[in-house]
Amino acid sequence: DVKVTQSSRYLVKRTGEKVFLECVQDMDHENMFWYRQDPGLGLRLIYFSYDVKMKEKGDIPEGYSVSREKKERFSLILESASTNQTSMYLCASTVGYNEQFFGPGTRLTVL
Amino acid sequence: GESVGLHLPTLSVQEGDNSIINCAYSNSASDYFIWYKQESGKGPQFIIDIRSNMDKRQGQRVTVLLNKTVKHLSLQIAATQPGDSAVYFCAEKGHNAGNMLTFGGGTRLMVKP
């Protein structure tokens, strides 16, 4: 079975802090994605990556950056966390033209 | 538990009944569709998918129907069980969208014992 893991289930940070969210998949998938999920807004794509060191902006990239130094790991970075970035963050991976496999999510609260 | 969505449409069914969850999509070029289930506090789980060259696909207790004429997708769950209680949402992929999915807002299914 594909396994997508995220470094934290719950995270509490302060405004202005730099935040790293890590995602690792163990199935050698080329494609990895970061979403945020908010009540009433559904899943919104922040960034995605087709390969190592490659990244593409999604629908809401402002305030975020990403890093893909290794195929299995895709990191989401909040350069200076703000309260409006309080959300559930979901990582996903896929290979080819198939469904995306999701991690368990990280619930981030920015105070 | 955590709430995935506070403003979702809700479908309430009796245990043992069949459930039908609907999804309308807007992109006529979409050629791949997926249904996900998300339980409280967890990430979305794949349920079933269908490609646009099909109009029906069956899994274990689940059936997905695709009506391309009216751009409508439905998920049918047979003999609904308490463990089926979750948020269900559809996702679509356009022909030229690479591996990007567009997600619907979701429907909360509540199963009454």
Short mmCIF file of C-alpha atoms in Angstrom, two decimals:
data_model
loop_
_atom_site.label_atom_id
_atom_site.label_comp_id
_atom_site.label_asym_id
_atom_site.label_seq_id
_atom_site.Cartn_x
_atom_site.Cartn_y
_atom_site.Cartn_z
CA ASP A 1 0.00 0.00 0.00
CA VAL A 2 1.08 3.54 -0.70
CA LYS A 3 2.01 5.39 2.41
CA VAL A 4 2.14 9.15 2.63
CA THR A 5 3.27 10.49 5.98
CA GLN A 6 3.33 14.00 7.35
CA SER A 7 5.72 15.08 10.05
CA SER A 8 3.14 16.42 12.49
CA ARG A 9 -0.55 15.86 13.10
CA TYR A 10 -0.95 19.04 15.15
CA LEU A 11 1.24 22.12 15.20
CA VAL A 12 0.92 25.43 17.04
CA LYS A 13 3.08 28.35 15.96
CA ARG A 14 3.24 32.06 16.59
CA THR A 15 2.75 34.84 14.06
CA GLY A 16 5.99 35.55 12.22
CA GLU A 17 7.57 32.17 12.83
CA LYS A 18 9.01 30.15 9.97
CA VAL A 19 7.16 26.86 9.70
CA PHE A 20 8.21 23.66 7.95
CA LEU A 21 5.71 20.95 7.07
CA GLU A 22 7.27 17.74 5.84
CA CYS A 23 5.73 15.07 3.65
CA VAL A 24 7.25 11.74 2.71
CA GLN A 25 5.91 9.05 0.36
CA ASP A 26 7.34 5.59 0.01
CA MET A 27 6.17 4.54 -3.45
CA ASP A 28 8.58 6.39 -5.71
CA HIS A 29 5.85 8.71 -6.99
CA GLU A 30 6.98 11.52 -9.28
CA ASN A 31 4.19 13.91 -8.42
CA MET A 32 3.56 15.46 -5.03
CA PHE A 33 1.08 18.10 -3.92
CA TRP A 34 0.33 20.40 -1.00
CA TYR A 35 -3.24 21.47 -0.29
CA ARG A 36 -4.95 23.37 2.44
CA GLN A 37 -8.45 22.51 3.53
CA ASP A 38 -10.76 25.06 5.13
CA PRO A 39 -14.43 24.88 6.10
CA GLY A 40 -16.61 25.90 3.19
CA LEU A 41 -13.68 26.21 0.79
CA GLY A 42 -12.76 22.58 0.23
CA LEU A 43 -9.30 21.56 -0.91
CA ARG A 44 -7.17 24.24 -2.50
CA LEU A 45 -3.87 23.52 -4.20
CA ILE A 46 -0.90 25.48 -2.89
CA TYR A 47 2.04 24.00 -4.80
CA PHE A 48 2.91 20.84 -6.64
CA SER A 49 6.01 19.16 -7.96
CA TYR A 50 6.52 16.86 -10.93
CA ASP A 51 10.06 15.88 -10.13
CA VAL A 52 13.00 16.56 -7.89
CA LYS A 53 13.86 20.27 -7.73
CA MET A 54 10.81 21.11 -9.83
CA LYS A 55 7.88 23.06 -8.47
CA GLU A 56 4.78 24.71 -9.83
CA LYS A 57 2.41 27.17 -8.21
CA GLY A 58 -1.10 26.04 -7.51
CA ASP A 59 -4.12 28.20 -6.91
CA ILE A 60 -3.01 29.87 -3.65
CA PRO A 61 0.82 29.99 -3.45
CA GLU A 62 1.09 33.38 -1.73
CA GLY A 63 2.84 33.17 1.63
CA TYR A 64 4.19 29.68 0.93
CA SER A 65 7.22 28.10 -0.66
CA VAL A 66 8.21 24.48 -1.24
CA SER A 67 11.28 22.33 -1.53
CA ARG A 68 11.77 19.00 -3.29
CA GLU A 69 15.39 17.95 -2.86
CA LYS A 70 14.63 14.22 -2.86
CA LYS A 71 11.97 12.34 -4.77
CA GLU A 72 10.27 11.00 -1.68
CA ARG A 73 10.11 14.26 0.28
CA PHE A 74 8.14 17.43 -0.39
CA SER A 75 8.33 20.25 2.13
CA LEU A 76 5.96 23.16 2.55
CA ILE A 77 7.43 26.30 4.08
CA LEU A 78 5.59 29.21 5.62
CA GLU A 79 8.22 31.94 5.57
CA SER A 80 6.44 34.11 8.15
CA ALA A 81 3.34 32.46 9.54
CA SER A 82 0.17 34.51 9.81
CA THR A 83 -3.13 33.78 11.52
CA ASN A 84 -4.90 33.36 8.17
CA GLN A 85 -2.67 30.36 7.52
CA THR A 86 -4.35 28.45 10.31
CA SER A 87 -5.70 25.46 8.44
CA MET A 88 -5.53 21.74 7.76
CA TYR A 89 -2.63 21.00 5.41
CA LEU A 90 -2.76 17.88 3.27
CA CYS A 91 0.02 16.35 1.24
CA ALA A 92 -0.66 13.96 -1.64
CA SER A 93 1.33 11.99 -4.19
CA THR A 94 0.56 10.19 -7.42
CA VAL A 95 2.17 8.48 -10.34
CA GLY A 96 0.90 8.80 -13.85
CA TYR A 97 -2.74 9.37 -14.56
CA ASN A 98 -4.15 7.95 -11.36
CA GLU A 99 -5.70 8.92 -8.07
CA GLN A 100 -3.79 10.98 -5.56
CA PHE A 101 -2.89 9.34 -2.27
CA PHE A 102 -3.19 11.60 0.73
CA GLY A 103 -1.37 11.86 4.01
CA PRO A 104 -3.21 12.16 7.33
CA GLY A 105 -2.97 15.95 7.40
CA THR A 106 -1.37 18.52 9.67
CA ARG A 107 -3.63 20.80 11.67
CA LEU A 108 -1.70 24.07 11.95
CA THR A 109 -2.77 26.80 14.34
CA VAL A 110 -1.04 30.17 14.13
CA LEU A 111 -1.53 32.35 17.20
CA GLY B 1 -13.44 15.17 16.57
CA GLU B 2 -12.36 17.68 14.02
CA SER B 3 -14.74 19.02 11.47
CA VAL B 4 -13.68 18.85 7.86
CA GLY B 5 -16.28 21.33 6.75
CA LEU B 6 -18.78 23.31 8.75
CA HIS B 7 -20.96 24.38 5.84
CA LEU B 8 -21.33 21.18 3.90
CA PRO B 9 -24.58 19.81 2.55
CA THR B 10 -25.57 16.86 4.68
CA LEU B 11 -27.22 13.59 3.76
CA SER B 12 -28.73 11.65 6.61
CA VAL B 13 -29.65 8.00 6.01
CA GLN B 14 -30.80 5.06 8.07
CA GLU B 15 -28.37 2.22 8.58
CA GLY B 16 -29.01 -0.42 5.95
CA ASP B 17 -30.49 1.98 3.41
CA ASN B 18 -28.76 2.92 0.18
CA SER B 19 -27.08 6.33 -0.10
CA ILE B 20 -26.68 8.47 -3.17
CA ILE B 21 -24.24 11.36 -3.13
CA ASN B 22 -24.18 13.72 -6.07
CA CYS B 23 -21.57 15.92 -7.64
CA ALA B 24 -21.84 18.38 -10.51
CA TYR B 25 -18.75 19.27 -12.46
CA SER B 26 -18.21 22.18 -14.79
CA ASN B 27 -15.36 21.22 -17.11
CA SER B 28 -16.63 19.31 -20.12
CA ALA B 29 -13.01 18.41 -20.94
CA SER B 30 -12.61 16.46 -17.69
CA ASP B 31 -11.89 12.84 -18.47
CA TYR B 32 -11.14 11.28 -15.11
CA PHE B 33 -13.17 11.39 -11.92
CA ILE B 34 -12.55 10.18 -8.39
CA TRP B 35 -14.58 9.86 -5.22
CA TYR B 36 -12.83 10.33 -1.89
CA LYS B 37 -14.00 9.64 1.64
CA GLN B 38 -12.69 11.72 4.52
CA GLU B 39 -13.33 10.75 8.10
CA SER B 40 -12.99 13.24 10.88
CA GLY B 41 -9.35 14.04 11.62
CA LYS B 42 -8.00 12.00 8.72
CA GLY B 43 -6.79 12.59 5.20
CA PRO B 44 -9.00 11.76 2.21
CA GLN B 45 -9.10 8.11 1.14
CA PHE B 46 -9.66 6.93 -2.40
CA ILE B 47 -12.94 5.08 -2.90
CA ILE B 48 -13.45 4.60 -6.60
CA ASP B 49 -12.63 6.24 -9.91
CA ILE B 50 -14.08 6.33 -13.39
CA ARG B 51 -12.81 7.47 -16.75
CA SER B 52 -14.93 9.40 -19.20
CA ASN B 53 -15.21 6.51 -21.63
CA MET B 54 -17.39 4.72 -19.06
CA ASP B 55 -20.73 5.61 -17.53
CA LYS B 56 -20.74 3.18 -14.64
CA ARG B 57 -18.22 1.44 -12.46
CA GLN B 58 -18.80 -0.80 -9.48
CA GLY B 59 -16.71 -1.56 -6.46
CA GLN B 60 -17.42 -3.26 -3.21
CA ARG B 61 -20.76 -1.80 -2.06
CA VAL B 62 -20.11 1.33 -4.11
CA THR B 63 -21.10 2.34 -7.61
CA VAL B 64 -20.11 5.47 -9.48
CA LEU B 65 -22.30 6.77 -12.28
CA LEU B 66 -21.14 9.35 -14.79
CA ASN B 67 -23.50 11.36 -16.94
CA LYS B 68 -21.39 13.44 -19.29
CA THR B 69 -24.40 15.01 -20.97
CA VAL B 70 -25.35 16.90 -17.84
CA LYS B 71 -21.88 16.81 -16.25
CA HIS B 72 -23.04 14.88 -13.24
CA LEU B 73 -21.33 12.28 -11.11
CA SER B 74 -22.92 10.20 -8.37
CA LEU B 75 -21.72 7.78 -5.73
CA GLN B 76 -24.08 5.09 -4.58
CA ILE B 77 -23.37 3.22 -1.36
CA ALA B 78 -25.35 0.05 -0.82
CA ALA B 79 -26.49 -1.02 2.65
CA THR B 80 -24.99 2.01 4.34
CA GLN B 81 -23.18 1.29 7.60
CA PRO B 82 -22.20 3.54 10.53
CA GLY B 83 -18.59 3.31 9.35
CA ASP B 84 -19.63 5.05 6.15
CA SER B 85 -20.26 8.28 8.06
CA ALA B 86 -17.79 10.78 6.64
CA VAL B 87 -17.42 13.63 4.19
CA TYR B 88 -17.43 12.51 0.57
CA PHE B 89 -16.13 14.62 -2.25
CA CYS B 90 -15.55 14.19 -5.91
CA ALA B 91 -12.53 15.28 -7.92
CA GLU B 92 -12.09 15.74 -11.65
CA LYS B 93 -9.10 15.90 -13.92
CA GLY B 94 -9.11 17.72 -17.21
CA HIS B 95 -7.56 16.14 -20.28
CA ASN B 96 -4.77 18.70 -20.38
CA ALA B 97 -4.43 19.23 -16.65
CA GLY B 98 -1.50 16.92 -16.10
CA ASN B 99 -1.94 15.33 -12.72
CA MET B 100 -3.89 18.17 -11.17
CA LEU B 101 -7.28 17.48 -9.68
CA THR B 102 -10.13 19.90 -9.06
CA PHE B 103 -12.09 19.02 -5.95
CA GLY B 104 -15.75 19.52 -5.15
CA GLY B 105 -16.84 20.95 -1.83
CA GLY B 106 -18.04 17.71 -0.33
CA THR B 107 -21.15 16.18 1.22
CA ARG B 108 -21.38 15.00 4.79
CA LEU B 109 -23.00 11.57 5.12
CA MET B 110 -24.52 10.78 8.49
CA VAL B 111 -25.73 7.26 9.15
CA LYS B 112 -28.39 6.81 11.79
CA PRO B 113 -28.36 3.50 13.67
#
